[in-house]
CSV table of C-alpha atoms in Angstrom, one decimal:
chain,number,residue,atom,x,y,z
E,15,MET,CA,0.1,0.0,-0.1
E,16,ASN,CA,2.2,3.1,1.0
E,17,GLU,CA,5.3,0.8,1.7
E,18,GLN,CA,6.7,1.7,-2.1
E,19,GLY,CA,9.1,4.3,-3.5
E,20,GLY,CA,11.0,4.5,0.2
E,21,ARG,CA,8.7,7.2,1.6
E,22,VAL,CA,10.2,9.2,4.6
E,23,GLU,CA,7.3,10.7,7.0
E,24,GLY,CA,9.6,9.0,10.2
E,25,HIS,CA,10.9,12.4,10.9
E,26,ALA,CA,9.2,12.2,14.5
E,27,GLU,CA,11.5,9.0,15.4
E,28,GLY,CA,14.3,11.0,14.6
E,29,ARG,CA,16.5,7.8,14.5
E,30,VAL,CA,17.8,6.0,11.3
E,31,ASP,CA,17.3,2.4,10.0
E,32,GLU,CA,20.1,0.3,10.2
E,33,ARG,CA,18.5,-1.8,7.8
E,34,GLY,CA,18.3,1.1,5.4
E,35,SER,CA,15.2,-1.0,3.9
E,36,SER,CA,12.7,2.0,2.6
E,37,ALA,CA,10.2,-0.3,3.8
E,38,GLU,CA,10.7,0.7,7.4
E,39,ALA,CA,11.2,4.1,6.9
E,40,ALA,CA,7.5,5.0,8.5
E,41,PRO,CA,7.5,4.0,12.3
E,42,SER,CA,6.7,0.0,12.6
E,43,VAL,CA,4.3,-1.6,14.4
E,44,GLY,CA,6.8,-3.9,15.9
E,45,ALA,CA,8.2,-0.4,17.5
E,46,GLY,CA,7.3,0.5,20.8
E,47,PRO,CA,4.2,-1.0,22.7
E,48,GLY,CA,4.5,-3.5,19.5
E,49,ARG,CA,7.6,-5.3,20.7
E,50,VAL,CA,5.5,-5.7,24.1
E,51,LEU,CA,3.1,-7.4,22.0
E,52,VAL,CA,5.8,-9.0,20.0
E,53,ALA,CA,7.2,-10.5,23.2
E,54,VAL,CA,4.2,-12.0,24.3
E,55,TYR,CA,3.0,-13.9,21.0
E,56,GLY,CA,6.3,-15.2,21.2
E,57,VAL,CA,5.9,-16.6,24.6
E,58,PHE,CA,2.6,-18.2,23.7
E,59,ALA,CA,3.9,-19.6,20.6
E,60,LEU,CA,6.5,-21.0,22.6
E,61,ALA,CA,4.3,-22.5,25.3
E,62,ALA,CA,1.5,-23.7,23.1
E,63,GLY,CA,3.9,-24.9,20.4
E,64,ALA,CA,5.9,-26.9,23.1
E,65,ARG,CA,2.9,-28.2,24.4
E,66,ALA,CA,1.1,-29.2,21.5
E,67,ALA,CA,4.0,-31.1,19.9
E,68,VAL,CA,4.2,-32.9,23.0
E,69,GLN,CA,0.8,-34.2,23.1
E,70,ILE,CA,0.6,-34.7,19.6
E,71,ALA,CA,3.7,-37.0,19.5
E,72,ARG,CA,2.7,-38.8,22.6
E,73,GLN,CA,-1.3,-39.3,23.0
E,74,PHE,CA,-2.6,-38.0,19.3
E,75,ASP,CA,-5.4,-40.1,19.5
E,76,GLU,CA,-6.7,-38.7,23.1
E,77,ALA,CA,-8.1,-35.1,21.3
E,78,PRO,CA,-6.9,-34.9,18.1
E,79,LEU,CA,-9.0,-32.4,17.6
E,80,ALA,CA,-8.1,-30.5,20.3
E,81,TYR,CA,-4.3,-30.9,20.0
E,82,SER,CA,-4.3,-30.1,16.2
E,83,LEU,CA,-6.1,-26.9,17.3
E,84,SER,CA,-3.5,-26.1,19.7
E,85,ALA,CA,-0.7,-26.7,17.3
E,86,PHE,CA,-2.2,-24.2,14.9
E,87,ALA,CA,-2.7,-21.5,17.4
E,88,ALA,CA,0.5,-21.9,18.0
E,89,VAL,CA,1.3,-21.2,14.6
E,90,VAL,CA,-0.4,-18.7,13.9
E,91,TYR,CA,0.8,-16.9,17.4
E,92,LEU,CA,4.3,-17.4,15.5
E,93,LEU,CA,3.1,-16.1,12.5
E,94,LEU,CA,1.7,-13.0,14.5
E,95,ALA,CA,4.9,-12.4,16.2
E,96,VAL,CA,7.2,-12.4,13.3
E,97,ALA,CA,4.6,-10.2,11.3
E,98,MET,CA,4.5,-7.6,13.7
E,99,ALA,CA,8.1,-7.7,14.7
E,100,ARG,CA,9.0,-7.7,10.8
E,101,GLY,CA,6.2,-4.4,10.6
E,102,ASN,CA,3.9,-6.5,8.5
E,103,ARG,CA,0.4,-4.9,9.1
E,104,THR,CA,-1.5,-7.3,6.7
E,105,VAL,CA,-0.7,-10.1,7.8
E,106,ALA,CA,-0.4,-9.2,11.5
E,107,LEU,CA,-4.1,-8.1,11.1
E,108,ALA,CA,-5.2,-11.3,9.5
E,109,ALA,CA,-3.3,-13.4,12.2
E,110,CYS,CA,-5.2,-11.1,14.9
E,111,GLY,CA,-8.7,-11.8,13.3
E,112,ILE,CA,-8.1,-15.9,13.3
E,113,GLU,CA,-6.7,-15.7,16.9
E,114,LEU,CA,-10.3,-13.9,17.8
E,115,ALA,CA,-12.0,-15.9,16.0
E,116,GLY,CA,-10.7,-19.2,16.9
E,117,VAL,CA,-11.0,-18.1,20.5
E,118,LEU,CA,-14.5,-17.4,20.5
E,119,VAL,CA,-15.8,-20.3,18.3
E,120,VAL,CA,-13.8,-23.0,20.2
E,121,GLY,CA,-14.3,-21.3,23.4
E,122,THR,CA,-18.2,-21.7,22.4
E,123,PHE,CA,-18.3,-25.0,20.8
E,124,SER,CA,-16.1,-25.9,24.2
E,125,LEU,CA,-18.7,-25.2,26.3
E,126,LEU,CA,-21.5,-26.6,24.4
E,127,ASP,CA,-19.9,-29.4,23.7
E,128,PRO,CA,-17.5,-30.4,26.2
E,129,GLU,CA,-17.1,-34.1,25.2
E,130,ALA,CA,-15.4,-32.9,22.0
E,131,PHE,CA,-12.6,-31.4,23.9
E,132,PRO,CA,-11.5,-33.5,26.6
E,133,LYS,CA,-8.2,-32.1,26.6
E,134,ALA,CA,-7.7,-28.2,27.2
E,135,THR,CA,-6.6,-26.7,24.6
E,136,VAL,CA,-5.1,-22.6,24.5
E,137,TRP,CA,-8.6,-21.9,23.3
E,138,SER,CA,-11.1,-23.9,24.9
E,139,GLY,CA,-13.2,-22.1,27.5
E,140,PHE,CA,-12.2,-19.2,25.8
E,141,GLY,CA,-8.7,-19.6,27.2
E,142,SER,CA,-9.5,-20.1,31.0
E,143,GLY,CA,-6.4,-22.4,31.4
E,144,TYR,CA,-4.1,-19.7,30.2
E,145,VAL,CA,-5.7,-16.7,32.5
E,146,PHE,CA,-7.9,-15.9,29.8
E,147,ILE,CA,-4.8,-14.4,28.2
E,148,PRO,CA,-5.7,-15.8,24.8
E,149,LEU,CA,-9.2,-13.8,24.3
E,150,VAL,CA,-7.1,-10.5,25.2
E,151,LEU,CA,-4.3,-11.2,23.4
E,152,PRO,CA,-6.2,-10.2,19.5
E,153,LEU,CA,-8.0,-7.9,21.0
E,154,LEU,CA,-4.8,-6.0,22.0
E,155,GLY,CA,-3.3,-7.0,18.6
E,156,LEU,CA,-6.1,-5.1,16.7
E,157,PHE,CA,-6.5,-2.6,19.0
E,158,TRP,CA,-2.6,-1.9,18.8
E,159,LEU,CA,-2.7,-2.2,14.9
E,160,SER,CA,-5.6,0.2,14.3
E,161,ARG,CA,-3.9,3.2,16.5
E,162,ARG,CA,-1.1,2.4,14.4
E,163,ARG,CA,-2.6,3.5,10.9
E,164,ALA,CA,-4.6,6.6,12.6
E,165,GLY,CA,-1.5,7.7,14.1
D,5,MET,CA,14.8,-30.4,40.9
D,6,ILE,CA,16.0,-28.4,43.8
D,7,GLY,CA,13.4,-26.7,45.6
D,8,PRO,CA,15.4,-23.8,47.1
D,9,LEU,CA,17.1,-22.9,44.0
D,10,ALA,CA,13.9,-23.0,41.9
D,11,THR,CA,12.0,-20.7,44.7
D,12,GLY,CA,15.1,-18.1,44.3
D,13,LEU,CA,14.9,-18.3,40.4
D,14,ILE,CA,11.0,-17.5,40.5
D,15,VAL,CA,11.5,-14.5,43.1
D,16,LEU,CA,14.4,-13.0,41.1
D,17,ALA,CA,11.9,-13.1,37.9
D,18,LEU,CA,9.4,-11.8,39.7
D,19,LEU,CA,11.4,-8.9,41.3
D,20,ILE,CA,12.7,-7.9,37.2
D,21,ALA,CA,9.6,-8.1,36.7
D,22,VAL,CA,8.2,-5.5,38.9
D,23,VAL,CA,11.5,-3.7,38.6
D,24,SER,CA,10.9,-4.0,34.7
D,25,LEU,CA,7.1,-2.2,35.3
D,26,LEU,CA,8.4,0.6,37.1
D,27,THR,CA,11.1,1.3,34.5
D,28,THR,CA,8.0,1.6,32.0
D,29,ALA,CA,6.0,3.7,34.4
D,30,LEU,CA,8.5,5.8,35.4
D,31,ASN,CA,8.8,6.1,31.5
D,32,LYS,CA,12.7,5.2,31.4
D,33,ALA,CA,14.8,2.7,28.8
D,34,MET,CA,16.3,0.3,29.9
D,35,GLY,CA,19.4,0.3,32.2
D,36,ASN,CA,22.0,-2.1,33.1
D,37,VAL,CA,20.5,-2.9,36.6
D,38,LEU,CA,17.8,-5.1,34.6
D,39,LEU,CA,20.5,-6.3,32.4
D,40,ILE,CA,22.4,-7.4,35.2
D,41,ALA,CA,19.7,-9.1,37.0
D,42,LEU,CA,18.5,-10.5,33.8
D,43,GLY,CA,22.3,-12.0,33.3
D,44,VAL,CA,22.0,-13.6,36.6
D,45,LEU,CA,18.8,-15.1,36.4
D,46,GLU,CA,19.9,-16.8,32.9
D,47,ILE,CA,23.1,-18.3,34.8
D,48,GLY,CA,20.5,-19.9,37.9
D,49,LEU,CA,18.2,-21.3,34.8
D,50,LEU,CA,20.9,-22.7,33.3
D,51,VAL,CA,22.2,-24.0,36.2
D,52,GLN,CA,19.0,-25.8,36.6
D,53,ALA,CA,18.8,-26.8,33.3
D,54,GLY,CA,22.5,-28.8,33.6
D,55,PHE,CA,21.0,-30.2,37.1
D,56,LEU,CA,17.7,-31.1,35.8
D,57,ILE,CA,19.7,-33.0,32.6
D,58,ALA,CA,22.0,-34.6,35.1
D,59,ALA,CA,18.9,-36.1,37.1
D,60,LEU,CA,17.0,-37.1,33.7
D,61,VAL,CA,20.6,-39.2,32.8
D,62,ARG,CA,20.2,-41.0,35.5
D,63,GLY,CA,16.6,-41.5,35.4
D,64,GLU,CA,15.0,-39.4,37.9
D,65,GLY,CA,12.7,-37.9,36.1
D,66,PRO,CA,9.3,-37.7,36.4
D,67,ALA,CA,6.4,-39.7,33.7
D,68,GLU,CA,6.2,-36.2,31.7
D,69,THR,CA,9.8,-36.3,30.8
D,70,ALA,CA,9.3,-34.5,27.1
D,71,THR,CA,7.5,-31.4,28.5
D,72,LEU,CA,9.7,-31.4,31.3
D,73,ILE,CA,12.6,-31.2,28.9
D,74,GLY,CA,10.7,-28.3,26.7
D,75,TYR,CA,10.0,-26.3,29.6
D,76,THR,CA,13.5,-26.1,30.4
D,77,ALA,CA,14.7,-25.3,27.0
D,78,GLY,CA,12.0,-22.3,27.0
D,79,THR,CA,13.1,-20.9,30.4
D,80,VAL,CA,16.7,-20.7,29.1
D,81,VAL,CA,16.0,-19.2,25.7
D,82,ILE,CA,13.8,-16.3,26.9
D,83,PRO,CA,16.0,-14.4,29.0
D,84,PRO,CA,18.4,-13.7,26.4
D,85,ILE,CA,15.8,-13.3,23.9
D,86,ALA,CA,14.3,-10.3,25.9
D,87,ALA,CA,16.8,-9.0,26.7
D,88,PHE,CA,18.0,-8.7,22.8
D,89,TRP,CA,14.5,-7.5,21.9
D,90,GLY,CA,14.5,-5.2,25.1
D,91,VAL,CA,17.6,-3.3,24.3
D,92,GLY,CA,17.1,-2.6,20.7
D,93,GLU,CA,14.0,-0.8,22.2
D,94,ARG,CA,15.4,2.2,23.2
D,95,SER,CA,12.0,4.2,25.3
D,96,ARG,CA,9.8,3.1,27.6
D,97,TRP,CA,8.7,-0.1,26.1
D,98,GLY,CA,11.9,-2.2,26.2
D,99,PRO,CA,11.7,-2.8,29.9
D,100,ALA,CA,8.2,-3.9,29.4
D,101,VAL,CA,9.5,-6.6,27.0
D,102,ILE,CA,11.7,-7.9,29.8
D,103,ALA,CA,8.3,-7.9,31.8
D,104,VAL,CA,6.7,-10.2,30.1
D,105,ALA,CA,9.8,-12.6,30.0
D,106,GLY,CA,9.9,-11.8,33.9
D,107,PHE,CA,6.1,-12.9,34.4
D,108,ALA,CA,6.7,-16.2,32.4
D,109,ILE,CA,9.4,-17.2,33.6
D,110,PRO,CA,7.7,-18.0,37.2
D,111,GLY,CA,4.8,-19.7,35.5
D,112,MET,CA,7.0,-22.0,33.2
D,113,VAL,CA,9.8,-22.6,36.5
D,114,GLY,CA,6.4,-23.3,38.6
D,115,ARG,CA,5.2,-25.5,36.1
D,116,MET,CA,8.1,-27.7,36.2
D,117,LEU,CA,7.6,-28.1,40.0
D,118,GLN,CA,4.6,-29.4,39.0
D,119,LEU,CA,5.7,-31.7,36.7
D,120,TRP,CA,8.8,-32.9,39.3
D,121,GLN,CA,6.3,-33.3,41.7
D,122,GLY,CA,4.5,-35.4,39.3
D,123,LEU,CA,1.0,-33.2,40.2
D,124,GLY,CA,1.0,-32.3,36.4
């Protein structure tokens, strides 16, 4: 969109991007508070991903749907962290949307039909096993991304 | 696992998290104190990982060996990444990144203790 042709609009930042890439000239979504989000998404990608990997390797038959969803959530968190760190707003937005949809759909579904989710995933019960952080994270991400565009 | 060491690591990590949040609240960038504290925490986590691996090799570990190894690897990897990512951000949000790590480590070490005691 506005990432082409080395448009410089970042005087306010007062700092030169050492990578010298013209696409990074505008204040990135991965700077400032965005860094904190990247850190949290990274931790969640690691936590959910490692847990899902172990579960799938050792006891996949117990709850194939739940474990697959955990692994999928972890991949999206990783995608989200990388996209935000690199300032790729579109991918970050899409990943936030997937996380929000996932936690809402799976959260509702897990309450309606607990039998389908015998083992907890990141998303079951709206992320209640993770202090509801999975529900808050995509909202924070969307809020941050929309503020970055306005500002 | 060594109880006192794990407890000490949890306390230190929480302390780092609180100081980081204070630093963010005061609108300051990362200071050396936080970096040194992170370094101490990392050394402690490496020592703990060493003891854990030794115990697992001796066959003293709990049933959930794979999960325990995953958490151990995670705790060792997080502080350096947080330090790298936090130092690169020269604003109040640098220490906020450290705070995330400071809160993640106690959770992970706590889970490791649970697994070790066979409660997980």
